[in-house]
C-alpha atoms as one frame of an Amber mdcrd trajectory, in Angstrom:
protein
-105.971  65.074 -21.609-102.342  64.612 -21.656-100.545  61.307 -22.609 -96.599
  60.335 -22.865 -96.621  56.759 -23.513 -94.475  55.694 -26.424 -96.672  54.038
 -28.376 -99.801  55.016 -30.437-102.109  52.461 -28.560-103.071  55.080 -26.069
-104.702  57.729 -28.876-108.180  57.524 -29.467-108.832  56.392 -32.852-106.019
  53.998 -33.019-103.515  54.557 -36.053-102.762  51.608 -37.476 -99.483  50.107
 -37.326 -96.421  52.092 -38.901 -94.728  49.653 -41.270 -93.257  52.347 -43.653
 -89.321  52.439 -43.767 -87.829  54.448 -41.119 -84.637  56.282 -40.944 -81.734
  55.629 -43.607 -78.700  56.294 -41.532 -75.395  56.105 -43.520 -71.795  55.460
 -42.153 -70.356  59.067 -41.148 -66.907  59.199 -40.672 -65.639  60.983 -37.703
 -64.517  64.428 -38.539 -61.273  64.242 -36.129 -59.062  61.381 -35.064 -59.230
  60.690 -31.656 -56.757  58.299 -29.585 -59.307  58.088 -26.761 -62.172  56.023
 -28.726 -63.670  55.948 -25.022 -65.319  59.616 -25.489 -67.709  58.407 -28.098
 -70.698  56.500 -27.325 -71.786  54.140 -30.193 -74.632  51.574 -30.122 -74.467
  49.123 -32.975 -75.733  50.253 -36.331 -77.336  48.358 -39.755 -75.136  49.710
 -42.509 -76.705  52.020 -44.700 -80.037  50.628 -45.313 -83.739  51.564 -44.432
 -84.837  49.919 -41.557 -88.411  49.244 -40.576 -89.520  50.214 -37.131 -88.877
  47.113 -34.698 -91.917  45.866 -32.829 -90.882  48.074 -29.875 -90.929  51.091
 -32.177 -87.333  52.074 -30.939 -85.048  52.318 -34.235 -81.801  50.725 -33.629
 -79.522  53.429 -34.531 -76.169  55.098 -33.876 -72.744  55.933 -35.193 -69.904
  57.770 -34.154 -69.462  61.561 -34.055 -68.433  64.285 -32.048 -68.823  67.755
 -33.494 -65.653  69.748 -33.872 -65.043  72.938 -32.384 -64.200  74.531 -35.859
 -67.982  74.148 -36.951 -69.763  75.207 -33.912 -69.907  79.003 -35.510 -71.805
  77.344 -38.147 -73.987  74.623 -37.111 -76.064  74.621 -33.790 -74.957  71.548
 -31.362 -77.015  68.336 -31.769 -75.243  65.980 -29.479 -76.873  65.444 -26.196
 -79.033  62.691 -25.311 -81.880  63.627 -24.944 -82.196  66.792 -27.158 -84.345
  68.329 -25.597 -88.350  68.383 -25.277 -91.001  67.686 -28.219 -93.999  69.107
 -27.043 -97.205  67.552 -29.222-100.464  68.973 -28.738-103.439  67.676 -31.039
-106.561  69.280 -30.709-108.803  66.581 -32.292-112.363  67.370 -30.719-114.260
  70.492 -30.182-116.592  71.106 -27.368-120.945  70.990 -28.744-119.157  70.679
 -32.569-119.099  67.328 -33.518-118.310  68.258 -37.143-115.271  69.603 -36.443
-113.668  66.441 -35.716-110.113  66.218 -36.998-110.337  62.541 -38.349-106.455
  60.977 -38.916-105.059  63.254 -36.556-103.879  60.373 -34.611-101.807  58.985
 -37.473-100.104  62.233 -37.407 -99.395  62.140 -33.596 -97.826  58.679 -34.095
 -95.696  59.860 -36.966 -94.473  62.928 -35.074 -93.880  61.136 -32.127 -92.038
  58.370 -33.412 -89.893  60.694 -35.757 -88.687  62.910 -32.781 -88.041  59.939
 -30.572 -86.218  58.722 -33.021 -83.882  61.774 -33.397 -82.915  61.604 -29.565
 -85.722  63.784 -28.168 -88.205  63.456 -25.133 -91.587  63.784 -26.144 -94.920
  64.526 -24.510 -98.343  63.882 -26.207-101.243  66.715 -24.775-104.807  65.801
 -26.290-107.804  68.084 -26.637-106.531  71.137 -24.749-108.675  74.158 -24.124
-107.051  77.504 -25.429-106.206  78.427 -21.808-104.905  74.761 -21.190-102.283
  75.131 -24.073-101.039  78.567 -22.616-100.706  77.176 -19.469 -98.823  74.240
 -20.118 -96.590  75.936 -22.653 -95.607  78.391 -20.446 -94.717  76.042 -17.857
 -92.304  74.433 -20.398 -90.622  77.540 -21.245 -89.942  78.090 -18.063 -88.363
  74.859 -17.289 -84.642  74.805 -16.088 -83.904  71.494 -16.888 -83.958  72.661
 -20.155 -80.841  74.337 -19.751 -79.082  71.052 -20.850 -81.039  70.879 -23.630
 -79.810  71.198 -27.378 -83.065  72.029 -29.239 -87.192  72.563 -28.010 -89.736
  71.211 -31.156 -93.164  72.228 -30.498 -96.174  70.603 -32.796 -99.566  72.054
 -32.911-102.475  70.296 -34.539-105.803  71.651 -34.299-108.425  73.935 -36.212
-107.135  77.698 -36.320-106.748  81.030 -38.578-104.334  82.971 -39.865-102.641
  83.930 -36.726-104.571  81.647 -34.057-104.611  78.012 -32.956-108.275  76.945
 -31.460-108.316  75.438 -28.218-111.114  72.405 -27.986-113.290  74.785 -26.625
-113.521  76.942 -29.312-111.986  79.497 -27.847-108.710  81.020 -30.236-105.094
  81.599 -28.799-103.094  83.800 -30.742 -99.996  81.964 -32.170 -97.731  85.329
 -31.590 -98.143  84.558 -27.639 -97.175  80.893 -28.180 -93.902  82.385 -29.650
 -93.092  84.741 -27.495 -93.060  82.443 -24.627 -90.008  81.065 -26.228 -88.442
  84.146 -27.187 -85.229  85.190 -25.011 -86.814  87.594 -22.860 -88.870  85.182
 -21.771 -87.311  81.603 -22.219 -83.520  82.290 -21.446 -82.501  78.723 -20.604
 -82.884  78.274 -24.508 -80.860  81.175 -25.491 -78.740  80.358 -28.671 -80.600
  76.965 -29.193 -82.919  76.866 -32.047 -86.876  76.495 -31.199 -89.060  74.644
 -33.790 -92.708  75.007 -34.437 -94.934  72.742 -36.709 -98.213  74.278 -37.096
-100.557  71.951 -38.706-103.950  74.340 -38.639-105.600  76.099 -41.809-104.477
  79.633 -41.877-108.192  80.684 -43.364-110.810  79.615 -45.447-109.386  80.303
 -48.918-108.743  77.060 -51.387-105.808  77.153 -53.510-106.882  75.853 -57.089
-103.582  76.566 -58.768-102.921  78.602 -61.596-101.183  78.035 -65.257 -97.494
  77.632 -65.498 -95.840  80.649 -66.844 -92.022  81.018 -68.132 -90.948  84.417
 -67.535 -88.463  85.698 -70.014 -85.004  86.411 -69.017 -84.769  89.893 -66.813
 -81.744  92.244 -65.776 -80.754  91.750 -62.212 -82.202  93.853 -59.527 -80.972
  97.111 -58.469 -78.195  96.483 -55.427 -79.302  97.828 -52.024 -76.379  99.291
 -50.048 -76.138  97.657 -46.610 -76.076  99.481 -43.320 -72.800  99.510 -41.540
 -72.644  96.830 -38.704 -73.447  97.900 -35.441 -70.788  97.296 -32.501 -71.019
  94.199 -30.474 -72.745  94.033 -27.390 -73.766  92.066 -24.453 -77.315  92.070
 -24.869 -78.673  89.608 -27.759 -81.975  90.284 -29.856 -85.069  88.860 -28.456
 -86.257  87.009 -31.173 -83.179  84.547 -32.463 -82.837  80.988 -33.252 -86.603
  80.257 -34.007 -88.266  78.650 -36.880 -91.602  78.073 -37.670 -93.036  75.601
 -40.157 -96.620  76.089 -41.427 -98.960  74.199 -43.176 -99.849  76.731 -45.512
 -99.765  80.464 -46.550-101.715  83.075 -44.844-105.264  82.798 -45.677-105.378
  79.230 -47.156-106.536  75.806 -46.016-104.583  73.298 -45.081-105.429  69.624
 -46.328-105.944  66.306 -43.848-106.687  62.942 -45.327-109.100  61.154 -43.058
-107.462  58.245 -43.466-103.519  58.745 -44.160-103.197  62.078 -42.034-102.716
  65.375 -42.956-100.463  66.271 -46.041 -97.869  68.236 -44.244 -96.830  66.340
 -41.294 -97.161  63.462 -43.472 -94.437  64.897 -45.451 -92.674  65.655 -42.571
 -92.639  62.249 -41.405 -91.205  61.184 -44.957 -88.583  63.851 -45.611 -87.195
  63.672 -42.634 -87.139  59.851 -42.091 -85.330  59.646 -45.329 -82.596  62.849
 -45.574 -82.090  64.201 -41.694 -78.713  61.987 -41.988 -77.860  64.332 -44.841
 -79.544  67.344 -44.770 -79.836  70.189 -42.932 -83.441  71.920 -41.397 -83.651
  74.234 -44.321 -83.040  71.456 -46.755 -85.402  69.435 -45.834 -88.190  71.397
 -45.511 -87.636  72.649 -48.905 -87.936  69.005 -50.078 -91.401  68.747 -47.780
 -92.977  71.897 -49.840 -91.844  70.312 -53.005 -93.735  67.085 -51.920 -96.643
  68.830 -50.603 -96.860  71.308 -53.347 -97.254  68.361 -56.182-100.553  66.761
 -54.309-103.830  67.863 -55.362-107.239  66.989 -54.199-109.905  65.195 -56.269
-111.344  68.874 -56.919-108.143  70.069 -58.280-106.806  72.155 -54.568-103.486
  72.693 -53.519-101.537  73.816 -50.516 -98.288  75.621 -49.938 -96.848  75.292
 -46.821 -95.253  78.314 -45.627 -91.640  78.201 -43.311 -90.730  81.769 -41.185
 -87.172  82.091 -40.450 -87.190  84.058 -37.005 -83.174  84.380 -36.518 -82.155
  81.360 -37.290 -78.243  82.034 -37.568 -76.635  78.412 -38.070 -77.311  75.272
 -39.729 -79.712  72.620 -38.009 -78.764  69.173 -38.500 -80.549  66.470 -36.300
 -77.731  64.244 -36.526 -80.217  60.838 -35.820 -78.671  58.380 -33.784 -75.485
  60.317 -32.874 -74.595  61.808 -29.459 -72.042  62.719 -27.167 -70.865  59.661
 -24.918 -69.544  60.107 -21.107 -66.028  60.824 -20.931 -63.127  58.553 -19.463
C-alpha cells in the first residue's frame, strides 16, 4: 500500500494534528557579496522565530544563501529544490499476527513526512509492504535517472526487525545490508558523491538495556600512537561504499522503544532536534543531540535505549539548509 498525500489524514489510525513549534530559522548572512541578486530565489522569512505549522502543513521559510565554491570541498551541496527523494516505509500490520501491530507509528510517519517536506525533499509514504515489495521498490528508486539532479537521498524504514534485518508485512525478513548495497556506488551510480541517509526504526534484538551504575574513571595516559600507512596514488575509480550514513534506533541486539500514544523514542527525537537545530548544526552534530535525548529517557520499569550511527565514507559536513535553495539564473 502506497500513499503520497502530503497530509496525514490518509493514514490509518490518524495521528493528532501536529501543533508543536517547527523549524526555527535564523537569518543567514550571504557568504559572498553578489551584485546580481536575481541569482538568489528568496521567499518570505519570519525572522528568527519558531513558527507553528500553518494549516496547510507548509512552513513559510526561506532566506538568501548560495554556498561559496570555497566550501565545496568540505560541505555537501544542499541547494536544489527539491533536494531529492525521501522514501518512507512503515510496516505496522503483519499478516496473521494482530499482536505485532505497531501502534503509534502513524505519528512517526507524519513527523518524518512534515520534517523532510520542510527540508524541500519530495517524499513518498509506503505502508505495509512485504519483504519482496520493499526490495522491489527500493531497487527501482536506486535506478531512477531523475536522481541525477538530486543533492541527497533519505530513506526512513519503520517495522519490526532483528540485528541485521527488517521484517516485511508478510513476516519475512529482508537483510538491511541488501538495502544499503542497492544504493552504493556500484549499483546506484546516479548518486555517486551524494549523501545517502538511512533512518532505521526497528528493534535489533530482544535484549532490554536496564542500565548500569555511573562510574568516574581515573585519568589515564594517552593511547599509543598508531602510524598511518602512506596514502595511495589518485585513481579514476572510486570506492564502492562512500557518502552513506545510517542511523539506527538501537545498538545491535537490543530493543527500540515506541510509545503507542506519542511514537518511537528515536524518530520523535530526530523530529524535535532536526526541527530546532538544523539551521545551526550539520548532520553529525544533530545526531549527537538525538543520541543524548534518547539515552536520557527510560521506561517505567527502568529500561534504556541507545541509538547507533554508522558512517560509511561520509566525507563532508551535511547541512540541510532548511528553506534555502538555488534560484534561477537571470
